[in-house]
XYZ file of C-alpha atoms in Angstrom:
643
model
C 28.534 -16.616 -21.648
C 29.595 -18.585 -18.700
C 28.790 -17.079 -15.346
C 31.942 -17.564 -13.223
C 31.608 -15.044 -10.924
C 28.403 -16.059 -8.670
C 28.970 -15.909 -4.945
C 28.370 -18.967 -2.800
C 25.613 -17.002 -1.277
C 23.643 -16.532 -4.635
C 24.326 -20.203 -5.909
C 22.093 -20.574 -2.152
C 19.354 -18.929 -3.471
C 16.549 -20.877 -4.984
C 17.167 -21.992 -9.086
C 13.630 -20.796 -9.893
C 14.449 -17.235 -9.051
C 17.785 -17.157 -11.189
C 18.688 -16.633 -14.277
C 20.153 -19.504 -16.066
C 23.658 -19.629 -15.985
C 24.093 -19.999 -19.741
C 21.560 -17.752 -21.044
C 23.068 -14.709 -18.437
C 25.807 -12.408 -19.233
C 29.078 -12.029 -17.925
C 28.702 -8.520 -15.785
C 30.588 -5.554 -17.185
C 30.338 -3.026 -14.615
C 33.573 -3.280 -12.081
C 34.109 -0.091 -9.901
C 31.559 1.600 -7.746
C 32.348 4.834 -9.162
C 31.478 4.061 -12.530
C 28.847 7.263 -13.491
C 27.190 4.780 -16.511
C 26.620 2.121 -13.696
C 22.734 1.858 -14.870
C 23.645 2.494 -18.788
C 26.456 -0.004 -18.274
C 24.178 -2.686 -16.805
C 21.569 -2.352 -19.061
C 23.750 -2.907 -22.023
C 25.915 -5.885 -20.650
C 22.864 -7.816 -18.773
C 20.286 -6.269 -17.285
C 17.803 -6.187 -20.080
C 18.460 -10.151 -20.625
C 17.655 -10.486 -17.782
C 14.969 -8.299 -17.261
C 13.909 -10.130 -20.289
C 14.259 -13.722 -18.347
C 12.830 -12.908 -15.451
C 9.895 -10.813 -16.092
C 8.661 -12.407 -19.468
C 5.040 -11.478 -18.812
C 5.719 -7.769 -18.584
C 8.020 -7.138 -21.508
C 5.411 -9.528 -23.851
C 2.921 -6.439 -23.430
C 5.296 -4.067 -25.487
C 5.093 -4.642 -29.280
C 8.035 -6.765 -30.608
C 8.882 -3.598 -33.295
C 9.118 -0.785 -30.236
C 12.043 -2.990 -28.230
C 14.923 -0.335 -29.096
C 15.864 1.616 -25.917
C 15.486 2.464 -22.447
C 14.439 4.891 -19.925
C 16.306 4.928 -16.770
C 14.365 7.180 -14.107
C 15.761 6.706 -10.245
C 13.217 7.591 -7.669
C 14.376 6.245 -3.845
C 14.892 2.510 -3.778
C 12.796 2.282 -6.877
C 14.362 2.370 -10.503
C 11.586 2.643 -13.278
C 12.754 1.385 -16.612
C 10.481 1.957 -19.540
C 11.488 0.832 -22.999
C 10.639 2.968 -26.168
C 10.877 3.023 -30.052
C 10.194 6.808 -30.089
C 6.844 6.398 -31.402
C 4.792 4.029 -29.121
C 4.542 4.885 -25.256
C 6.696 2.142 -23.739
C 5.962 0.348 -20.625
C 7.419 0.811 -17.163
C 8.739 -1.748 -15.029
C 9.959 -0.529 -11.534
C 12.861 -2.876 -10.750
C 14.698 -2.748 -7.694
C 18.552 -2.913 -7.828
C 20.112 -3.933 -4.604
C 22.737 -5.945 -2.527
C 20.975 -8.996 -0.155
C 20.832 -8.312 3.240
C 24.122 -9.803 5.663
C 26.106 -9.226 2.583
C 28.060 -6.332 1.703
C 26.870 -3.229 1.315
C 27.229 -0.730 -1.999
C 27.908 2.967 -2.129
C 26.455 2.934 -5.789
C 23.561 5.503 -5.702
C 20.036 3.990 -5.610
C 21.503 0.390 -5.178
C 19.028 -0.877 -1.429
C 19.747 -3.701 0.776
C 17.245 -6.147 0.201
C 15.157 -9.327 2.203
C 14.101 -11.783 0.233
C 11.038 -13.780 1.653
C 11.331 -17.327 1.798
C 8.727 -19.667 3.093
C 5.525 -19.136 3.715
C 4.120 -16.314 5.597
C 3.574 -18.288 8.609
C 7.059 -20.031 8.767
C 8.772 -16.750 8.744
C 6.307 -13.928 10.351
C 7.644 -14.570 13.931
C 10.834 -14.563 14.251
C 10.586 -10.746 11.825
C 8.379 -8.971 13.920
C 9.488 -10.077 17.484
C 12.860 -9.106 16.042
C 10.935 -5.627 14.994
C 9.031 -5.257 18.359
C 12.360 -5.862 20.457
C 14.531 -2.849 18.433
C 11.390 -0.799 18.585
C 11.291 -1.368 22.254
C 14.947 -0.978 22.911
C 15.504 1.819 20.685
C 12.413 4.168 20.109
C 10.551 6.096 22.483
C 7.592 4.724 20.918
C 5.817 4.853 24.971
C 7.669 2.105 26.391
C 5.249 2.286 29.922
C 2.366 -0.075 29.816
C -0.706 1.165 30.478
C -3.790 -0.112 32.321
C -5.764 -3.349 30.782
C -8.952 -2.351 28.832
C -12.101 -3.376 30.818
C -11.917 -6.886 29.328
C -8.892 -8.767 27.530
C -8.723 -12.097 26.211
C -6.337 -14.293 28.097
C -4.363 -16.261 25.757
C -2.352 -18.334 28.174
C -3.899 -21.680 28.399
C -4.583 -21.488 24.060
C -2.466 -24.372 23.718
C -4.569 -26.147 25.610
C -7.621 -24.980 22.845
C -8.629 -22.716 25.740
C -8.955 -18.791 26.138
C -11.069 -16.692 28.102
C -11.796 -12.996 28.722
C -10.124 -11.487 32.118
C -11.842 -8.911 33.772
C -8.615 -6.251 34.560
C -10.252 -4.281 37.093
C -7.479 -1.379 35.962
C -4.374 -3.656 35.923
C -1.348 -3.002 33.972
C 0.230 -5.047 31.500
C 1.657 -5.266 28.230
C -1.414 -6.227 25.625
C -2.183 -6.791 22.111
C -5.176 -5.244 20.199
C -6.773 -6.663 17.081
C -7.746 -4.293 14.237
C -10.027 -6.030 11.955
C -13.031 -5.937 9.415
C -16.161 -7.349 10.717
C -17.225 -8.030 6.925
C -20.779 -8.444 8.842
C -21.958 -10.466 11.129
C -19.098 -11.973 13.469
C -19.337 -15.406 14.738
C -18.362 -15.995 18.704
C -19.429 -12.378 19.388
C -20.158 -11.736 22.985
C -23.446 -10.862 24.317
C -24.915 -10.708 27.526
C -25.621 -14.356 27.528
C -22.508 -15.896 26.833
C -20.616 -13.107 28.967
C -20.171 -14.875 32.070
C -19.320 -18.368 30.092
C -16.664 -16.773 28.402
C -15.199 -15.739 31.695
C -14.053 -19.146 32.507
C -13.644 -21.047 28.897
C -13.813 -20.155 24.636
C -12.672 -22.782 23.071
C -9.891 -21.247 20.143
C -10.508 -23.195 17.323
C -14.451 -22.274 17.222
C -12.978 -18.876 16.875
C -12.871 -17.013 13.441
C -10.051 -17.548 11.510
C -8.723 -13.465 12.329
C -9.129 -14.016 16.372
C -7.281 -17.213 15.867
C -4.381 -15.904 14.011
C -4.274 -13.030 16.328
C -4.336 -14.997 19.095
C -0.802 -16.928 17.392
C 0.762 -13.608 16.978
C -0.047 -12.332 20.203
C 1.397 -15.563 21.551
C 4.534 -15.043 19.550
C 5.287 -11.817 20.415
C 5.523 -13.280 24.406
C 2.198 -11.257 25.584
C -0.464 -12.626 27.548
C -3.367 -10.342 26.687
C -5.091 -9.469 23.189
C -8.183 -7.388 22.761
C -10.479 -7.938 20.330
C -13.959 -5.352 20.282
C -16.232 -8.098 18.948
C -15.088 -10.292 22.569
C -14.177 -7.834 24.909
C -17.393 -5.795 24.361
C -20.994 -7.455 25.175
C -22.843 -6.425 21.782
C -26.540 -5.938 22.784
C -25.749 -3.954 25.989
C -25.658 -0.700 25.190
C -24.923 0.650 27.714
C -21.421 -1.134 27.848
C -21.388 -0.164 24.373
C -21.310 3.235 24.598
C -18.897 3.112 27.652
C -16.461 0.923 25.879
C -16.533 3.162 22.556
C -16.007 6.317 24.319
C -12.409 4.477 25.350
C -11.650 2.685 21.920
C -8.997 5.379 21.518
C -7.326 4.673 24.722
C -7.930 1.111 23.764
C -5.548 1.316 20.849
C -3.600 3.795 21.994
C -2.122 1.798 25.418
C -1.735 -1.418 23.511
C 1.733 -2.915 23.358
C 1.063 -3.701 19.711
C -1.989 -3.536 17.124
C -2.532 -6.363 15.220
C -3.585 -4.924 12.123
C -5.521 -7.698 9.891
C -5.138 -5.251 6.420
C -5.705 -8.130 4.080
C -8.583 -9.995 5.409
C -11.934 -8.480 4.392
C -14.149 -10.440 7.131
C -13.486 -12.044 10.391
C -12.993 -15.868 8.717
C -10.440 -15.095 5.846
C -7.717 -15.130 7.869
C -4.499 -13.297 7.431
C -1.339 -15.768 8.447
C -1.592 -18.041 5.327
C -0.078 -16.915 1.619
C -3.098 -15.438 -0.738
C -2.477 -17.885 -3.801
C -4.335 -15.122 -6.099
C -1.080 -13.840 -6.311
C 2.505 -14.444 -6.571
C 4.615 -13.343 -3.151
C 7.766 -14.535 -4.736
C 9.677 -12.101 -6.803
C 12.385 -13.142 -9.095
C 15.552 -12.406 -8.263
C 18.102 -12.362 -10.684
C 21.947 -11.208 -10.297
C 23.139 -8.118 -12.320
C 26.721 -7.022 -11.493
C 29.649 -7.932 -9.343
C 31.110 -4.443 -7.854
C 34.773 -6.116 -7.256
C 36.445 -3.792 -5.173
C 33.106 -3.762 -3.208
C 33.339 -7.457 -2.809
C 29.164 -7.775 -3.445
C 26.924 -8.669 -5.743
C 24.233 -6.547 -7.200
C 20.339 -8.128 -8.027
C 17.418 -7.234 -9.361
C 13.679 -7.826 -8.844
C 10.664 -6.007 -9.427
C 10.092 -3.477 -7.448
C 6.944 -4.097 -4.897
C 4.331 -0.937 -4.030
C 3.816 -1.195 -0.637
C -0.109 0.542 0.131
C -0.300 3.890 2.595
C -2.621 4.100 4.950
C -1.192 7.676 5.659
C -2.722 9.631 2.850
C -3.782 11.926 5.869
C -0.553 13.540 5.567
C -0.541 14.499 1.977
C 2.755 16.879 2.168
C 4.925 13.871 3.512
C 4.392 11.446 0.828
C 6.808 8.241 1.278
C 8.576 6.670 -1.398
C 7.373 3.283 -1.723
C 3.616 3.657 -0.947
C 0.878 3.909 -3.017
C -3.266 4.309 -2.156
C -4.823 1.225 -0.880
C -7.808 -0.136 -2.771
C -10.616 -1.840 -0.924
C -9.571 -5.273 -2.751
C -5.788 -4.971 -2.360
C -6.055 -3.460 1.517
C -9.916 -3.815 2.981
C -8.789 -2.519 6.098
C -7.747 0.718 5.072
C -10.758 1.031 3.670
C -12.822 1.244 7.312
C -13.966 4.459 9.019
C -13.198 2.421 12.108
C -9.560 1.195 11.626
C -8.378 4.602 10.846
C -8.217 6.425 14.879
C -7.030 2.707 15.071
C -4.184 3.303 12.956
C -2.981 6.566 14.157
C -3.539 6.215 17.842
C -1.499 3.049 17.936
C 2.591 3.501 19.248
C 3.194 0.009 17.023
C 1.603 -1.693 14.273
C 1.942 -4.674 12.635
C 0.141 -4.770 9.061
C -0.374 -8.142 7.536
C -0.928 -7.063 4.066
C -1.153 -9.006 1.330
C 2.155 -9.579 -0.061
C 3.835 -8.719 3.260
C 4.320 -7.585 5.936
C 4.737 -3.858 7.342
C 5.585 -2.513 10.409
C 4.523 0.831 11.773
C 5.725 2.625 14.848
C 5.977 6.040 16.025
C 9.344 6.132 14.602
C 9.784 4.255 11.695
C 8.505 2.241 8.708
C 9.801 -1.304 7.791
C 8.663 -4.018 5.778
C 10.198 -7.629 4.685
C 11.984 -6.499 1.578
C 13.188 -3.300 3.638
C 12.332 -1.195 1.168
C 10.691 0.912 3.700
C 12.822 0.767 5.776
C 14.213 4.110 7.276
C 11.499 6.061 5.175
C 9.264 7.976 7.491
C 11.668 11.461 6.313
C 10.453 13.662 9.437
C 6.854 12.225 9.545
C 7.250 11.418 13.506
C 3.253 9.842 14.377
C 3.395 9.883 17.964
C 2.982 13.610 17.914
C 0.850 13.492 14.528
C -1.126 16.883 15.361
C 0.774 18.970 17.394
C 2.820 20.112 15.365
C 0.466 20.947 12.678
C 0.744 24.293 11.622
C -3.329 24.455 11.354
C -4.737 21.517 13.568
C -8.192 22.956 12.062
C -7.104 21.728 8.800
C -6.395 18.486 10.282
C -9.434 17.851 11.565
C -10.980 18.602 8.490
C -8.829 15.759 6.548
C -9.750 13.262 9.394
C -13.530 13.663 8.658
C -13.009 13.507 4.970
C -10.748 10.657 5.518
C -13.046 8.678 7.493
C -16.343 10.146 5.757
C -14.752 8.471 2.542
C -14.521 5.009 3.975
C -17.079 2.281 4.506
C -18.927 2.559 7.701
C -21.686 0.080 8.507
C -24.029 1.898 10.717
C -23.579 5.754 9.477
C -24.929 6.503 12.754
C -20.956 5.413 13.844
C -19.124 8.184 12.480
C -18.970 10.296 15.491
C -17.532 6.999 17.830
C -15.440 6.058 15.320
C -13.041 9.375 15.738
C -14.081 10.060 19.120
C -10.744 9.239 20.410
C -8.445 11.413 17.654
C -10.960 14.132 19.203
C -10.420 13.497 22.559
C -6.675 14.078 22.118
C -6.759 16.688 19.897
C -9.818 18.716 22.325
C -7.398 21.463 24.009
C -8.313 25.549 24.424
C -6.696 26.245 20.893
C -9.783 24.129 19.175
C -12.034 24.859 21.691
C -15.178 23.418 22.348
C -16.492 20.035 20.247
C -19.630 20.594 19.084
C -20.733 17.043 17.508
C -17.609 17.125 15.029
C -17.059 20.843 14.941
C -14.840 22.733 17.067
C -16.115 26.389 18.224
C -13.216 27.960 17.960
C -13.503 27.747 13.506
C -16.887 27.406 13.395
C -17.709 29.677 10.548
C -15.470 27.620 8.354
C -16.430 24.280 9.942
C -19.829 25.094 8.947
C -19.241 25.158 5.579
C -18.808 21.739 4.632
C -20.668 20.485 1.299
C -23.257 17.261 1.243
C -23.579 15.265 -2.008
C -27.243 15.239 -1.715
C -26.920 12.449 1.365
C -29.477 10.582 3.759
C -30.266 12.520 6.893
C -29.917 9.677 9.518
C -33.326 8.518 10.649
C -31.837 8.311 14.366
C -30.659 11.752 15.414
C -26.921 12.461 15.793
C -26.173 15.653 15.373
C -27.812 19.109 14.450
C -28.674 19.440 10.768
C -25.373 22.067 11.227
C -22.950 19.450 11.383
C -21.770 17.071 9.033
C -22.294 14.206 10.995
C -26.411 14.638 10.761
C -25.866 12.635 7.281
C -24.692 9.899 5.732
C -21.900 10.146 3.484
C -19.694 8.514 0.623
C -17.440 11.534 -0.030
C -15.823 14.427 1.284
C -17.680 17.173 3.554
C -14.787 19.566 2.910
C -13.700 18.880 -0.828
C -11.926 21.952 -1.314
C -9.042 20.584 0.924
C -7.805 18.889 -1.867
C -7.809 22.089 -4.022
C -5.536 24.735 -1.947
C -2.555 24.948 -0.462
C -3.600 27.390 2.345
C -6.135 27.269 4.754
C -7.664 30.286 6.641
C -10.811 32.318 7.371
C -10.303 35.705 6.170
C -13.818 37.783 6.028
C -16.048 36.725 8.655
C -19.782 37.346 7.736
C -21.709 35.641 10.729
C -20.913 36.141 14.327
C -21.207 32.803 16.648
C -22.794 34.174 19.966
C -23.386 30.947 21.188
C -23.511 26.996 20.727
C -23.898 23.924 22.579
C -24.494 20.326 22.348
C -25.283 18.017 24.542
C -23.880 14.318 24.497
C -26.739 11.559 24.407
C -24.505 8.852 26.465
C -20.941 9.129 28.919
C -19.110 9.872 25.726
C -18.594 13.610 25.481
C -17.436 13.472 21.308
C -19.637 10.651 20.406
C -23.155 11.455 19.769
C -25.615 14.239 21.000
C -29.468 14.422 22.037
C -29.617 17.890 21.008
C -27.690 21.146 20.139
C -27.918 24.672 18.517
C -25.772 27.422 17.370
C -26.831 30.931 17.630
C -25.862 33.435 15.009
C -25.893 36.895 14.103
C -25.678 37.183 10.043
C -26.734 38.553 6.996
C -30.319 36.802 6.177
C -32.604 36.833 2.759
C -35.985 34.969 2.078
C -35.535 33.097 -0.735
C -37.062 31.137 -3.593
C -35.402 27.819 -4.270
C -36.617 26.410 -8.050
C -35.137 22.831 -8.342
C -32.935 21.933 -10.483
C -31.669 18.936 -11.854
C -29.279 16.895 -9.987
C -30.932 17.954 -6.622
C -29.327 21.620 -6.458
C -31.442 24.608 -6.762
C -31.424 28.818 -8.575
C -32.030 30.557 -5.138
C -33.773 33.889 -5.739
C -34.391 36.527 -3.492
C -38.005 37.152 -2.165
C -38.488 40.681 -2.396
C -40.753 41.284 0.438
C -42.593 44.403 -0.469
C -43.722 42.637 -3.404
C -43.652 38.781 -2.278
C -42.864 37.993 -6.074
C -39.667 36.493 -8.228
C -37.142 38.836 -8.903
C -35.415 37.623 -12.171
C -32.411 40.337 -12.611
C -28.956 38.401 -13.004
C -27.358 39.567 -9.901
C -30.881 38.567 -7.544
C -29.648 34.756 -8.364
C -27.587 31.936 -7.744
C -27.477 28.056 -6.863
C -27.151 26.249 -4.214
C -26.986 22.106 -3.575
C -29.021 20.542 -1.291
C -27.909 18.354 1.545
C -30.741 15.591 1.045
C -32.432 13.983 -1.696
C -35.577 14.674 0.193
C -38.265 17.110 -1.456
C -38.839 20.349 -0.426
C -41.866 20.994 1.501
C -44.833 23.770 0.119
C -45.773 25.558 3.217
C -42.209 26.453 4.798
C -40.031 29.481 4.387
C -36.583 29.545 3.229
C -33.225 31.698 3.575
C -30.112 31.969 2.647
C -27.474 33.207 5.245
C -23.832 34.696 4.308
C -20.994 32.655 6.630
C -17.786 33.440 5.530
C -14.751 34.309 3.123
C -11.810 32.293 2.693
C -8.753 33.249 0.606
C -6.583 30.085 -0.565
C -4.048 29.260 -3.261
C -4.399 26.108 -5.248
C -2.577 22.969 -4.592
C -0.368 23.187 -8.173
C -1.755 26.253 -9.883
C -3.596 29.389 -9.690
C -6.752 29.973 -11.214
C -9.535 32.536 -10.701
C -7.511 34.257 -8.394
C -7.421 38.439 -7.324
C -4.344 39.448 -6.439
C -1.017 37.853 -5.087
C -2.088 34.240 -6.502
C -4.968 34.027 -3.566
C -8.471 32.192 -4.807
C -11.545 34.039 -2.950
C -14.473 31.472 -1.763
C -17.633 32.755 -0.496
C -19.505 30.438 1.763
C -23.358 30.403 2.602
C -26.025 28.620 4.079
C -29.692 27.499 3.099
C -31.848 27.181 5.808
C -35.631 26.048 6.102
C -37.297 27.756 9.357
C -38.879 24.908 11.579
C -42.446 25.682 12.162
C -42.298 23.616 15.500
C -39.670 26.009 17.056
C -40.959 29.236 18.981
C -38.890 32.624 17.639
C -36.240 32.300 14.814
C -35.268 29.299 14.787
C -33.858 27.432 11.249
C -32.313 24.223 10.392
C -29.835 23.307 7.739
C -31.259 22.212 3.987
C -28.089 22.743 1.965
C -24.950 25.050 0.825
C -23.861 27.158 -1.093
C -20.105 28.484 -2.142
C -18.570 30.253 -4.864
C -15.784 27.377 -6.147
C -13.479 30.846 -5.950
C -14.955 32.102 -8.887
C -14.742 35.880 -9.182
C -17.915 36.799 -11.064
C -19.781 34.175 -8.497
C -17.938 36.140 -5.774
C -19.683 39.536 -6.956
C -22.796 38.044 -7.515
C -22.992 36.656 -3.965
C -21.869 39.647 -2.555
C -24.401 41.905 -4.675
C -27.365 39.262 -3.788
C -26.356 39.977 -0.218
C -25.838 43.945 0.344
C -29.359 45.200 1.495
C -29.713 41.669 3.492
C -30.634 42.418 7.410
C -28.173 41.398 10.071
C -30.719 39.121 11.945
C -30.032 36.903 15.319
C -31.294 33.238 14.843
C -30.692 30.059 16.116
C -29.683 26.777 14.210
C -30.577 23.387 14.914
């Protein structure tokens, strides 16, 4: 069939993305209110072209299993999966929409949709100063500047080849901030000999590849300013070092714009120029004329766009999907992520495009993000919260899940999400706890980790270790969150901050408790956990009756020393329901955990003093439960201090 019908604005559009004329069905469907639209278009076209178009996706099905389709509409997104009722077919999420500037649809699920032409760097500008200037206009994304960071790179004179680092002295001015992977050792870093140099001239080509791209976008956005931690902070002074890092929050928080550099996973890649591992064109191919409409309908394949917002698990957005460390690298750093959420704007330079974040909206080049944030409003991210406790608990699992390269950076990397979330409902911060949940923050879980050989924190907090996981796995279990039976009794606890930053790290601190306390036996077992038995005193031997036992894991691969004592403490009870079902539970659909410590008392400390060794809980288990609770009923109420 002859197409006849094409619009002067799709014979525009370039040949290789069409379907050939002659090999292309004449459209059947002619009224918006058609209910078969999809059925209709798959039968008169859509599969042909489908077929056309997308030749590499439709050879994986068996030629035998091509008999029928699967229509499934979720948002923008229309997954069509072909079947022969005996083989599993495979799904192809195709977007059907009208191009943007042309008219619109009422047909459910049919988008409006930007094709990208051109390279990345032809066609980035004029998008995201376009973005920037409705954000700016239109949002109350913090339109008043705030002050300069201690040291910005001036990116006036760049045309010239010249930039150099301007001292603010608390100015205030619009600025740009660079979010980045190191990917190890920077080039053009500045230290305390090249500081005063750099004052007065860097020349911006011997620049990495990232600082010079930012340095274009910055530029093109009409700002004068762009910071950039590896430049704006003297490396081997730590003392500026720890001063800068305590305001890395405000840092990304006051900037006009974050540059966000999501696709590059060092400072040379570079993240303005096309990645020619893979294909940023998507076919486009024509699928219906709505007539009384006056548009044209298209299809392409639909395009997963990554989420760096997994934080907020109950406000899932169509169109996203996790980021992998190959696909996204920079959503894969402990340090981007206070980055992220403490920016008003952000512009991600992904791989296949690029996204724009703001406090009050999503886009992206296609648009199919556009509009999607559905009540997810990040300028007030954890205020309104319904447990903040909770939230804090997902940020260190978030960030204790990414890739860190000193471990000893976990505290400064979320120091600034804990300086603005610090207020008398969380109470003190206690090197990543808060005081005012204590019991539960206690009870976090190590995969048998490194203790850091440079101290951090008190063996009591999570950030003593180094991690690959999650502290508080159980978050991703339940659907509730509360302390219900407290065991211990916090009469005290205090840390004390080793620099000027008062929630980076600490020289020293301690909790004193009152709570249940047993000597204990701890026989290792394999995979570096341990059957804790009670000591009975009286007798100083192994008691081997059922309900005198349990395990416990240890936080450390290290081995247990011979001439030290041991004890197991009793923390807390926390009732939950699970995330999509209920299991083990008592009553009312509520899961029971028990939570406990073991502790190893340091010989080097006057009185009753104990450090952490490792953790016990009962994984809401109701035999556990009684078992716990039956290994603790004679224990003594005892006052001692942790370390």
């Amino acid at each position: 069939m002859v197409m006849g019908w094409t619009s002067e604005y799709a014979k525009s559009l370039p040949s290789e993305n069409l379907v050939d004329d002659e090999t292309y069905p004449e459209p059947h469907v002619k009224t918006r209110s058609s209910p078969y639209f999809y059925q209709e278009v798959l039968q008169h076209g859509l599969e042909t072209a489908l077929e056309k178009a997308w030749k590499s996706s439709l050879e994986e099905l068996p030629q035998k299993s091509r008999d029928w389709w699967e229509i499934k509409l979720d948002g923008p997104i229309i997954t069509l999966t072909k079947y022969n009722g005996k083989s599993p077919g495979v799904p192809i999420d195709t977007k059907i929409f009208t191009e943007v500037g042309q008219p619109t649809s009422s047909i459910p699920n049919v988008g409006i949709h930007r094709h990208s032409w051109g390279t990345r760097r032809s066609r980035y500008a004029g998008i995201v100063a376009q973005w920037l200037k409705d954000c700016v206009d239109n949002h109350q994304c913090q339109k008043v500047d705030s002050s300069l960071p201690t040291r910005v790179l001036d990116v006036s004179r760049a045309s010239k080849d010249c930039v150099f680092l301007h001292v603010s002295h608390n100015q205030i001015a619009p600025y740009a901030a660079l979010s980045h992977c190191w990917g190890g050792e920077v080039l053009m870093k500045t230290t305390s000999q090249n500081y005063e140099s750099r004052k007065n001239h860097l020349s911006l080509s011997d620049l990495p590849q990232n600082f010079q791209n930012a340095v274009a976008v910055t530029i093109s956005l009409g700002l004068q300013y762009l910071w950039i931690d590896a430049i704006c902070i003297i490396q081997d002074d730590p003392s500026d070092w720890d001063i800068e890092s305590r305001n890395m929050g405000d840092v990304y928080g006051g900037a006009h714009i974050v540059i966000g550099a999501d696709s590059a996973c060092n400072s040379m890649e570079g993240f303005l120029d096309d990645d020619p591992s893979i294909c940023t064109k998507r076919s486009v191919v024509p699928v219906a004329k709505i007539e009384d409409e006056r548009t044209l309908v298209y299809a392409t394949k639909g395009l997963f766009h990554f989420n760096s917002w997994s934080l907020l698990e109950n406000n899932r957005i169509s169109g996203l999907k996790e980021p992998t460390a190959k696909d996204n690298p920079l959503a894969k750093r402990a340090w981007t992520f206070q980055e992220q959420i403490l920016a008003r704007r952000m512009l991600h330079f992904a791989k296949v495009e690029i996204i724009w974040e703001c406090k009050s909206e999503f886009r992206c080049e296609c648009m199919e993000l556009d509009g999607s944030y559905e009540g997810i409003i990040k300028g007030d991210w954890w205020s309104s919260m319904p447990n903040k406790f909770e939230m804090w608990y997902r940020i260190v699992n978030t960030v204790c899940k990414r890739d860190i390269t000193f471990a000893s950076d976990l505290l400064p990397c979320i120091s600034g999400l804990a300086r603005q979330m610090h207020s008398s409902e969380m109470g003190d911060y206690l090197a990543g706890l808060w005081s005012n949940d204590l019991l539960l923050g206690l009870c976090w879980n190590a995969p048998a980790g490194d203790r850091l050989p440079l101290y951090q924190a008190p063996s009591w907090s999570w950030a003593s270790l180094s991690w690959r996981t999650t502290p508080y796995y159980q978050l991703e279990l339940r659907e509730s969150y509360g302390l219900k039976v407290s065991y211990g009794r916090i009469l005290k606890a205090k840390c004390t901050p080793r620099g000027t930053n008062a929630f980076g790290p600490v020289s020293d601190g301690y909790i004193k408790i009152c709570v249940p306390v047993n000597q204990v036996l701890l026989l290792p077992l394999a995979g570096y956990s341990w059957k804790v038995e009670k000591l009975d005193n009286q007798q100083q031997q192994q008691q081997q009756q059922q309900d005198r036992l349990f395990h416990a894991d240890s936080d450390t691969k290290s081995e247990l020393p011979q001439d030290v004592s041991y004890f197991a403490i009793l923390l807390a009870e926390e009732h939950w329901a699970m995330r999509d079902q209920v299991t083990n539970s008592n009553q009312e659909g509520q899961v029971v955990e028990i939570y406990g410590l073991i502790l190893q008392r340091c010989s080097t400390k006057a009185g009753q003093t104990y450090k952490r060794i490792g953790s016990f809980s009962s994984g809401g288990n109701d035999e556990l439960n009684e078992e716990i609770r039956v290994f603790f009923q004679d224990a003594k109420e005892e006052t001692i201090i942790l370390v």
